[in-house]
mmCIF file of C-alpha atoms in Angstrom:
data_model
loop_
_atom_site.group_PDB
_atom_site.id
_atom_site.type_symbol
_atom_site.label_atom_id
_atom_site.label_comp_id
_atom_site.label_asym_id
_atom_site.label_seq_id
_atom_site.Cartn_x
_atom_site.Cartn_y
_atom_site.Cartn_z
ATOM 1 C CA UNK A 9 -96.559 -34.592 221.221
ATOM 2 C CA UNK A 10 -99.928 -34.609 223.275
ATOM 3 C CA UNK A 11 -102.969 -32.603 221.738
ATOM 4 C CA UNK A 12 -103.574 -30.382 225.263
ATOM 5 C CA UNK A 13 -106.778 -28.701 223.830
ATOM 6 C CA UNK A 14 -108.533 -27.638 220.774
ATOM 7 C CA UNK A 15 -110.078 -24.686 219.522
ATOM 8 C CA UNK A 16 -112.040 -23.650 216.579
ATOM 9 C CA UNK A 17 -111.625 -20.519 214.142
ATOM 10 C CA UNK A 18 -114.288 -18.771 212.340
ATOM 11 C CA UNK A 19 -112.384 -17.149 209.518
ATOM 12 C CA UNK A 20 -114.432 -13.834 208.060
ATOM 13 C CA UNK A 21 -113.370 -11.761 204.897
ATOM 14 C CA UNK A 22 -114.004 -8.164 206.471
ATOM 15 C CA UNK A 23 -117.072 -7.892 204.466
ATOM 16 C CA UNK A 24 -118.979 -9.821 206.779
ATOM 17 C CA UNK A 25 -116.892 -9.962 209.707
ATOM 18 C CA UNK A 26 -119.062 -7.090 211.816
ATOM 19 C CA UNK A 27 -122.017 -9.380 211.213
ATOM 20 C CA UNK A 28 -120.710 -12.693 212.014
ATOM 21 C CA UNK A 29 -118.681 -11.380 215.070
ATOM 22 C CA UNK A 30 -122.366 -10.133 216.608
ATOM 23 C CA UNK A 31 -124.105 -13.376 215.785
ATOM 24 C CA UNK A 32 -121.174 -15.649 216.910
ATOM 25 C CA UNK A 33 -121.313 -14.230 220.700
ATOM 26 C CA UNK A 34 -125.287 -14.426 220.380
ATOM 27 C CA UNK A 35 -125.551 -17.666 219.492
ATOM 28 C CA UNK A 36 -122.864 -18.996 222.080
ATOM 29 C CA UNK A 37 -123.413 -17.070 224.953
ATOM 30 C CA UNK A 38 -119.693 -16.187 224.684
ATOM 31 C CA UNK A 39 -118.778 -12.541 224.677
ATOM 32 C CA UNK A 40 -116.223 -10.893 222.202
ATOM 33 C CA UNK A 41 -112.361 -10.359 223.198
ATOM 34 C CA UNK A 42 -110.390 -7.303 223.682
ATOM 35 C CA UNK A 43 -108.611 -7.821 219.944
ATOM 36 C CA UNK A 44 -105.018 -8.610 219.493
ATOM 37 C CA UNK A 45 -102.750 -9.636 216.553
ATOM 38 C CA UNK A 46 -103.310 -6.161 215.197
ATOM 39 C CA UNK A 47 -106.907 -6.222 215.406
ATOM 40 C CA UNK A 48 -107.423 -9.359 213.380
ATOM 41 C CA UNK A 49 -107.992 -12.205 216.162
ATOM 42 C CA UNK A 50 -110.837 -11.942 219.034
ATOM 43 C CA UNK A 51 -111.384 -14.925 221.606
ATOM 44 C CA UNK A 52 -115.410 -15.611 222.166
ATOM 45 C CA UNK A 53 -115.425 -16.282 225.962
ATOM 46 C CA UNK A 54 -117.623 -17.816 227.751
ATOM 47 C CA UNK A 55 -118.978 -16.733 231.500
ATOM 48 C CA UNK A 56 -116.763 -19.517 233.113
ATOM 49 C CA UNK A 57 -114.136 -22.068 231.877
ATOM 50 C CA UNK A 58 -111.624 -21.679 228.601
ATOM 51 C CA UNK A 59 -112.653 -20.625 225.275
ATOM 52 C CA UNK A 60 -113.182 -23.098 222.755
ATOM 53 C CA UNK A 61 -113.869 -20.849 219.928
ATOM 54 C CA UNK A 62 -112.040 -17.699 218.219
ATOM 55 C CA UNK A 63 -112.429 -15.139 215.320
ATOM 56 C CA UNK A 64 -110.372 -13.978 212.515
ATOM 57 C CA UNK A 65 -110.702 -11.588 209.862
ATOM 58 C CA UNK A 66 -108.855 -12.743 206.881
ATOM 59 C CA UNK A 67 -108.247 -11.726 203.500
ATOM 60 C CA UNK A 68 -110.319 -13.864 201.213
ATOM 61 C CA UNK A 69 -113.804 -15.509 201.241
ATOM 62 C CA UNK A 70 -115.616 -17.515 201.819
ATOM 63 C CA UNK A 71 -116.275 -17.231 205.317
ATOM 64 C CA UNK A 72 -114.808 -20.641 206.534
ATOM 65 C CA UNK A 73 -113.560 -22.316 209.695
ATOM 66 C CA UNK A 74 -110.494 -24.150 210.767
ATOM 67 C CA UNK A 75 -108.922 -25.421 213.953
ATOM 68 C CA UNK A 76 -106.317 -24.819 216.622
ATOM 69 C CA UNK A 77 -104.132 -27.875 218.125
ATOM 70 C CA UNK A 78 -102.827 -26.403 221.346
ATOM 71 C CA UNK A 79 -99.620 -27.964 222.272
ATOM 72 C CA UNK A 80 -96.664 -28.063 224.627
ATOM 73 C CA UNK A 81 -94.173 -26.638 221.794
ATOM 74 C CA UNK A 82 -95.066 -26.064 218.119
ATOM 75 C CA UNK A 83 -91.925 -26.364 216.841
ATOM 76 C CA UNK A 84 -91.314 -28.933 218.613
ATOM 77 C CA UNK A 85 -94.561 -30.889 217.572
ATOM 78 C CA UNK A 86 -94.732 -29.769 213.795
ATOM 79 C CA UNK A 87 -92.378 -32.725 212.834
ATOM 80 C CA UNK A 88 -94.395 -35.497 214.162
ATOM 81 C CA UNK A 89 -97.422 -33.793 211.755
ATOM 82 C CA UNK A 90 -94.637 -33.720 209.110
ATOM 83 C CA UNK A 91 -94.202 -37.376 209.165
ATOM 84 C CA UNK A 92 -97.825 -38.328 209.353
ATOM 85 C CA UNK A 93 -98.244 -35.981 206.113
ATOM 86 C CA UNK A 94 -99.050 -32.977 206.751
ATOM 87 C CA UNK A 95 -97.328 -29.646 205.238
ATOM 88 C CA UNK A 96 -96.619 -27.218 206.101
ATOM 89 C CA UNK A 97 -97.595 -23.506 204.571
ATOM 90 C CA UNK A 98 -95.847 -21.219 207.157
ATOM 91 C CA UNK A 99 -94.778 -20.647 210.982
ATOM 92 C CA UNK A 100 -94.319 -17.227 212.575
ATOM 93 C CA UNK A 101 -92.904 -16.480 216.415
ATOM 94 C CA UNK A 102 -95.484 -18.903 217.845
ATOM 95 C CA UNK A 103 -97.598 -20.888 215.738
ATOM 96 C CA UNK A 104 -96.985 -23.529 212.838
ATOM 97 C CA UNK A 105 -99.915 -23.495 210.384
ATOM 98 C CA UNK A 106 -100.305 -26.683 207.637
ATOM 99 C CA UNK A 107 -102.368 -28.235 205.633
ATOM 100 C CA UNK A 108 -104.054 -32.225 207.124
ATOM 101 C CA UNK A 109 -103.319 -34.493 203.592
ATOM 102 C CA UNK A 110 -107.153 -33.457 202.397
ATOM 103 C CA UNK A 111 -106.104 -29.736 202.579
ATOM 104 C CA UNK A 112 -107.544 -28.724 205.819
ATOM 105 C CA UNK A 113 -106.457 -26.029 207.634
ATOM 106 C CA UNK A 114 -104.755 -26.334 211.137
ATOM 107 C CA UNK A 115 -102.306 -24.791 213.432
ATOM 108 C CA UNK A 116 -100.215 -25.721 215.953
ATOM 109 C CA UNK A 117 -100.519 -23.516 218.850
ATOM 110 C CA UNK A 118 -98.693 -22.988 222.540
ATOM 111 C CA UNK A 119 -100.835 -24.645 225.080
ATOM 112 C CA UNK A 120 -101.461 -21.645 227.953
ATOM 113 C CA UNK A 121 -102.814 -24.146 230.712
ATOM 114 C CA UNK A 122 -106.265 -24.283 229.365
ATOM 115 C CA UNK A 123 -107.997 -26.988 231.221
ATOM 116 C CA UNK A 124 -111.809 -25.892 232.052
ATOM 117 C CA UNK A 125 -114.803 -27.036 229.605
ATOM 118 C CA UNK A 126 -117.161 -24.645 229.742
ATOM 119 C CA UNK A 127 -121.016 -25.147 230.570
ATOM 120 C CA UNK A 128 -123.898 -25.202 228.256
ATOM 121 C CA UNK A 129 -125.496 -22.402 228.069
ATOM 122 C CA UNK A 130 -129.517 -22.416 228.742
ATOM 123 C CA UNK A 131 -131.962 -20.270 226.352
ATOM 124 C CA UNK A 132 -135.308 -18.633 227.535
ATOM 125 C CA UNK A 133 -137.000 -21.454 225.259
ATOM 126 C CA UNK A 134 -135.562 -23.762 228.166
ATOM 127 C CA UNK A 135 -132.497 -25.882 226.102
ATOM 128 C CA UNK A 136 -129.424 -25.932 226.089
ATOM 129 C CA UNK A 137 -126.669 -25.868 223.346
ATOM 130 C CA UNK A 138 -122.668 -25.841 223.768
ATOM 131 C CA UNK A 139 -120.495 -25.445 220.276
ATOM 132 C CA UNK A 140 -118.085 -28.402 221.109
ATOM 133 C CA UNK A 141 -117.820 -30.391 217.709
ATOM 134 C CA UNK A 142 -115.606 -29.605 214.674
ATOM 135 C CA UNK A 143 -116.985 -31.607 211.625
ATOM 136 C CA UNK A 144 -113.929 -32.102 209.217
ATOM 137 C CA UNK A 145 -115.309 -32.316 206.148
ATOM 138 C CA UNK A 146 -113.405 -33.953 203.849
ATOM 139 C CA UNK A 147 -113.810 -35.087 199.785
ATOM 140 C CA UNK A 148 -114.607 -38.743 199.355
ATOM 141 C CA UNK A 149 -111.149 -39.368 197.586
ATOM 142 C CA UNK A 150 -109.348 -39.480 200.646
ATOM 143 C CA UNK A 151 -111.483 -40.330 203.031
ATOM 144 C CA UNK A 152 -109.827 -43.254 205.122
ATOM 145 C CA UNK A 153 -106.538 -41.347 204.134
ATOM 146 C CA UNK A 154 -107.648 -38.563 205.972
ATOM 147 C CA UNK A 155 -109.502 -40.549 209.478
ATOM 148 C CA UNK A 156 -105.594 -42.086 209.671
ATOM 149 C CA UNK A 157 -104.058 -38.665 209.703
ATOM 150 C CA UNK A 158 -106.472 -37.709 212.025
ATOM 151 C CA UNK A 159 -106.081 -40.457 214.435
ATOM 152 C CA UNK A 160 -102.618 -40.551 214.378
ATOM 153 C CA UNK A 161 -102.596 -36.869 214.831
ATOM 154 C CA UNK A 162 -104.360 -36.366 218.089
ATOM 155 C CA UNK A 163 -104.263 -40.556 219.337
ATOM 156 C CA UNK A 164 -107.916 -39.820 220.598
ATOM 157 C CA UNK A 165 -110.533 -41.964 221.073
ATOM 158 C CA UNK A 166 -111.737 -43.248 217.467
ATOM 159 C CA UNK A 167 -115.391 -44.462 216.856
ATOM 160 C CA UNK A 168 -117.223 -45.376 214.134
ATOM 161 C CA UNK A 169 -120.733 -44.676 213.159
ATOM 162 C CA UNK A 170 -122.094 -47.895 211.551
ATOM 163 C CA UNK A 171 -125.531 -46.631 211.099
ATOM 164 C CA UNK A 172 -124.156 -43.431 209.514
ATOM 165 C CA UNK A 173 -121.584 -44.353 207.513
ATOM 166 C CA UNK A 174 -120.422 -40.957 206.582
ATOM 167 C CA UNK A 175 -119.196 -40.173 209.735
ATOM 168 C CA UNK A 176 -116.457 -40.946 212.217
ATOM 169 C CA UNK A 177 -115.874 -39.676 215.405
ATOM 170 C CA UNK A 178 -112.942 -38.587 217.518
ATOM 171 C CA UNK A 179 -113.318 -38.052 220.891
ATOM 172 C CA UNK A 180 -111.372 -36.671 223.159
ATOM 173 C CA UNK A 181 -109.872 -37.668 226.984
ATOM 174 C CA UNK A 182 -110.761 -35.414 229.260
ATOM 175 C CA UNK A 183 -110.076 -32.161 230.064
ATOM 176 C CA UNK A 184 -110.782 -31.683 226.480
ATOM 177 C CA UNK A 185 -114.300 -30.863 225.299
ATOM 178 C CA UNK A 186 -114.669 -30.404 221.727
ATOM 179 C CA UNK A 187 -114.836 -33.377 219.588
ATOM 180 C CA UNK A 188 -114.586 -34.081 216.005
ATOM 181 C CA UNK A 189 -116.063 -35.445 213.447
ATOM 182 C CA UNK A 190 -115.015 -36.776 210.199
ATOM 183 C CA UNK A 191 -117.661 -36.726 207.691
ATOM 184 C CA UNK A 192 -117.362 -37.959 204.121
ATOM 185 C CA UNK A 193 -118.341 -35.375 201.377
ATOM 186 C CA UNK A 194 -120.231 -36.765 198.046
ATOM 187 C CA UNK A 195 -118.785 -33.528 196.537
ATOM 188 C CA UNK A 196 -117.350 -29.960 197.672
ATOM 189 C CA UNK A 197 -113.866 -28.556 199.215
ATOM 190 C CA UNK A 198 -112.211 -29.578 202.466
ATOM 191 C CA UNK A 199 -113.221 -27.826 205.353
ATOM 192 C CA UNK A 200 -114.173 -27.406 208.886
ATOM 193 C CA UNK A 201 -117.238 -26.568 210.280
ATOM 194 C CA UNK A 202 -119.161 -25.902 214.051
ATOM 195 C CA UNK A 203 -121.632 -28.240 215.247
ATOM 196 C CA UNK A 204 -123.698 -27.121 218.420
ATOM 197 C CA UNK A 205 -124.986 -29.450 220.518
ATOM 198 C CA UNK A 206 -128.520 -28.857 221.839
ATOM 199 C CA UNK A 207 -131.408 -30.818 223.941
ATOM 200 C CA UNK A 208 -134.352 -29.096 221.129
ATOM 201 C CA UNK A 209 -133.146 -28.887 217.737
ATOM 202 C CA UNK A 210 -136.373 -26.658 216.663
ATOM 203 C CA UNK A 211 -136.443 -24.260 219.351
ATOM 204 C CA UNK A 212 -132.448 -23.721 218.733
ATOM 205 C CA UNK A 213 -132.577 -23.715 215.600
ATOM 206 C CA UNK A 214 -135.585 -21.075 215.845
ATOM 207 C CA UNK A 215 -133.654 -19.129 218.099
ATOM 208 C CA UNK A 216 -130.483 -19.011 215.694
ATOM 209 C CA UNK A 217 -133.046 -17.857 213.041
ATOM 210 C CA UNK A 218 -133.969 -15.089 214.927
ATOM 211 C CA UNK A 219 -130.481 -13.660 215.218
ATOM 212 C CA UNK A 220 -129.903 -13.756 211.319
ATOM 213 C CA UNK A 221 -128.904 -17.584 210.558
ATOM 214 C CA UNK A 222 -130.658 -19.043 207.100
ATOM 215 C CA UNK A 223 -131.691 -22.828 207.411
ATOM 216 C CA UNK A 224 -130.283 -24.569 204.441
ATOM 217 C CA UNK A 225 -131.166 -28.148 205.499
ATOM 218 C CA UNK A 226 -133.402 -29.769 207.856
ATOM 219 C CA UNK A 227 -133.010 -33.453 208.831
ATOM 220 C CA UNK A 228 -135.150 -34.155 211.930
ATOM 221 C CA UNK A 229 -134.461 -36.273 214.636
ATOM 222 C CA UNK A 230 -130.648 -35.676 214.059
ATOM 223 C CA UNK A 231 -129.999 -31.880 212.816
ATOM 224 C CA UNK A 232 -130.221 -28.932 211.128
ATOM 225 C CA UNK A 233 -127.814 -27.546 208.479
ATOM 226 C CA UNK A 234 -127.680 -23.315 208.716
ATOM 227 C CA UNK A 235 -125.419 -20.726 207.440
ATOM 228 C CA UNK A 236 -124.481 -17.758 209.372
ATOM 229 C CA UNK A 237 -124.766 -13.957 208.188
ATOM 230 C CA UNK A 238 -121.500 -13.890 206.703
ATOM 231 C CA UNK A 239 -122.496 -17.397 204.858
ATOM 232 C CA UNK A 240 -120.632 -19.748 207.259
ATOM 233 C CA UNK A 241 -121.719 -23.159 207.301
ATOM 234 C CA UNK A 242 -122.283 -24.968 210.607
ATOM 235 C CA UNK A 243 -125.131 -27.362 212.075
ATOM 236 C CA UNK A 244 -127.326 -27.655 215.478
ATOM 237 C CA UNK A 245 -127.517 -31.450 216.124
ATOM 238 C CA UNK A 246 -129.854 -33.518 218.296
ATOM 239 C CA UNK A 247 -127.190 -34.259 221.005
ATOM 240 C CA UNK A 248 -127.583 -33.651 224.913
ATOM 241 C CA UNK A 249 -124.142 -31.244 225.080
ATOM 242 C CA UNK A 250 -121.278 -32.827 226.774
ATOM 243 C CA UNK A 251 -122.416 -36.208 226.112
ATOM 244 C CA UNK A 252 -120.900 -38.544 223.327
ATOM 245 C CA UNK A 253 -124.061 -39.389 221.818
#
């Protein structure tokens, strides 16, 4: 079953999901959904093209991220994920939602003919940033486990990073813009995480500051590590957006 398109989730207890759904919008250039799903789920769209990010409001913390395979037929796909080794944790009238063999989050989702990438968005500093990377960040343990789920999973495009050996990437044919990345973790829980692409790392990173995000970790030259005001995770890297580099 063909991986149509892929979206990302930012999950918020509703202690902090006011705050993060302001910054989220700011920071993309997206604007915030009429709600639906009984007033949990909100699409961030952006001026032109298909979303590639959503909210949620759930019941437990932390604030956290997962992603959306969008498919021809959930039910019809979720046994193929079964048999790579995923499982599964519950299905409603639409969606199938498992757990990757790491324990990361995913759903299966009806593909609704989305098909248009959207365009970077450009800043008054003069860059430009697009949110069009999922990091998977999973333990060391299982690791290569995990990049053969993956692969196997979505059949995209795998390539390695010799000269970072934490990382693998997975990129995706086209229409599809966001990409992901499989990074080994020295310690922590299995997650998913945003990565923004941008042309100047300080001046977006600045930027993000300035609408309520807390730098955690600067590595420059590549990127910057930040948490959102609901304590979200997520990075601005040193990559021209919409390039694989």
């Amino acid at each position: 079953m063909t991986v149509r398109w892929v979206t990302g989730f930012l999950d918020t207890p509703p202690a902090g999901a006011s705050v993060a759904e302001q910054f989220w919008p700011a920071v993309t250039g997206t604007r915030l959904s009429v709600r639906r799903g009984d007033g949990t789920f909100a699409t961030l769209q952006p001026p032109a093209g298909d979303a590639m990010l959503r909210v949620q409001v759930v019941g437990d913390g932390p604030a956290r991220g997962h992603l959306d395979l969008h498919v021809s037929d959930p039910f019809t796909a979720a046994p193929r994920f079964h048999a790579l080794g995923a499982s599964e944790v519950l299905r409603d009238d639409e969606i199938v939602v498992l757990h990757s063999p790491a324990g990361i989050a995913f759903c299966l989702v009806p593909w609704r003919d989305e098909q248009t990438a959207p365009a970077a968005a450009t800043w008054p500093g003069g860059q430009a940033s697009l949110a069009d990377q999922l990091s998977l960040d999973i333990p060391a343990g299982g690791y290569e486990t995990e990049v053969a789920f993956w692969r196997a999973a979505t059949g995209w495009h795998h390539e390695p990073m010799p000269d970072c050996d934490e990382f693998q990437r997975l990129l995706p044919p086209a229409p599809i813009p966001m990409r992901l990345l499989l990074q080994r973790l020295d310690d922590g829980p299995p997650g998913v995480h945003v990565d923004l692409a941008c042309d100047d790392v300080p001046a977006e990173v600045a930027r993000h500051e300035a609408l309520g995000a807390t730098v955690v970790r600067r590595r420059p030259g590549d990127w910057t590590t930040l948490r959102d005001p609901a304590g979200r995770a997520y990075c601005v890297t040193a990559r021209a957006p919409g390039r694989p580099s």
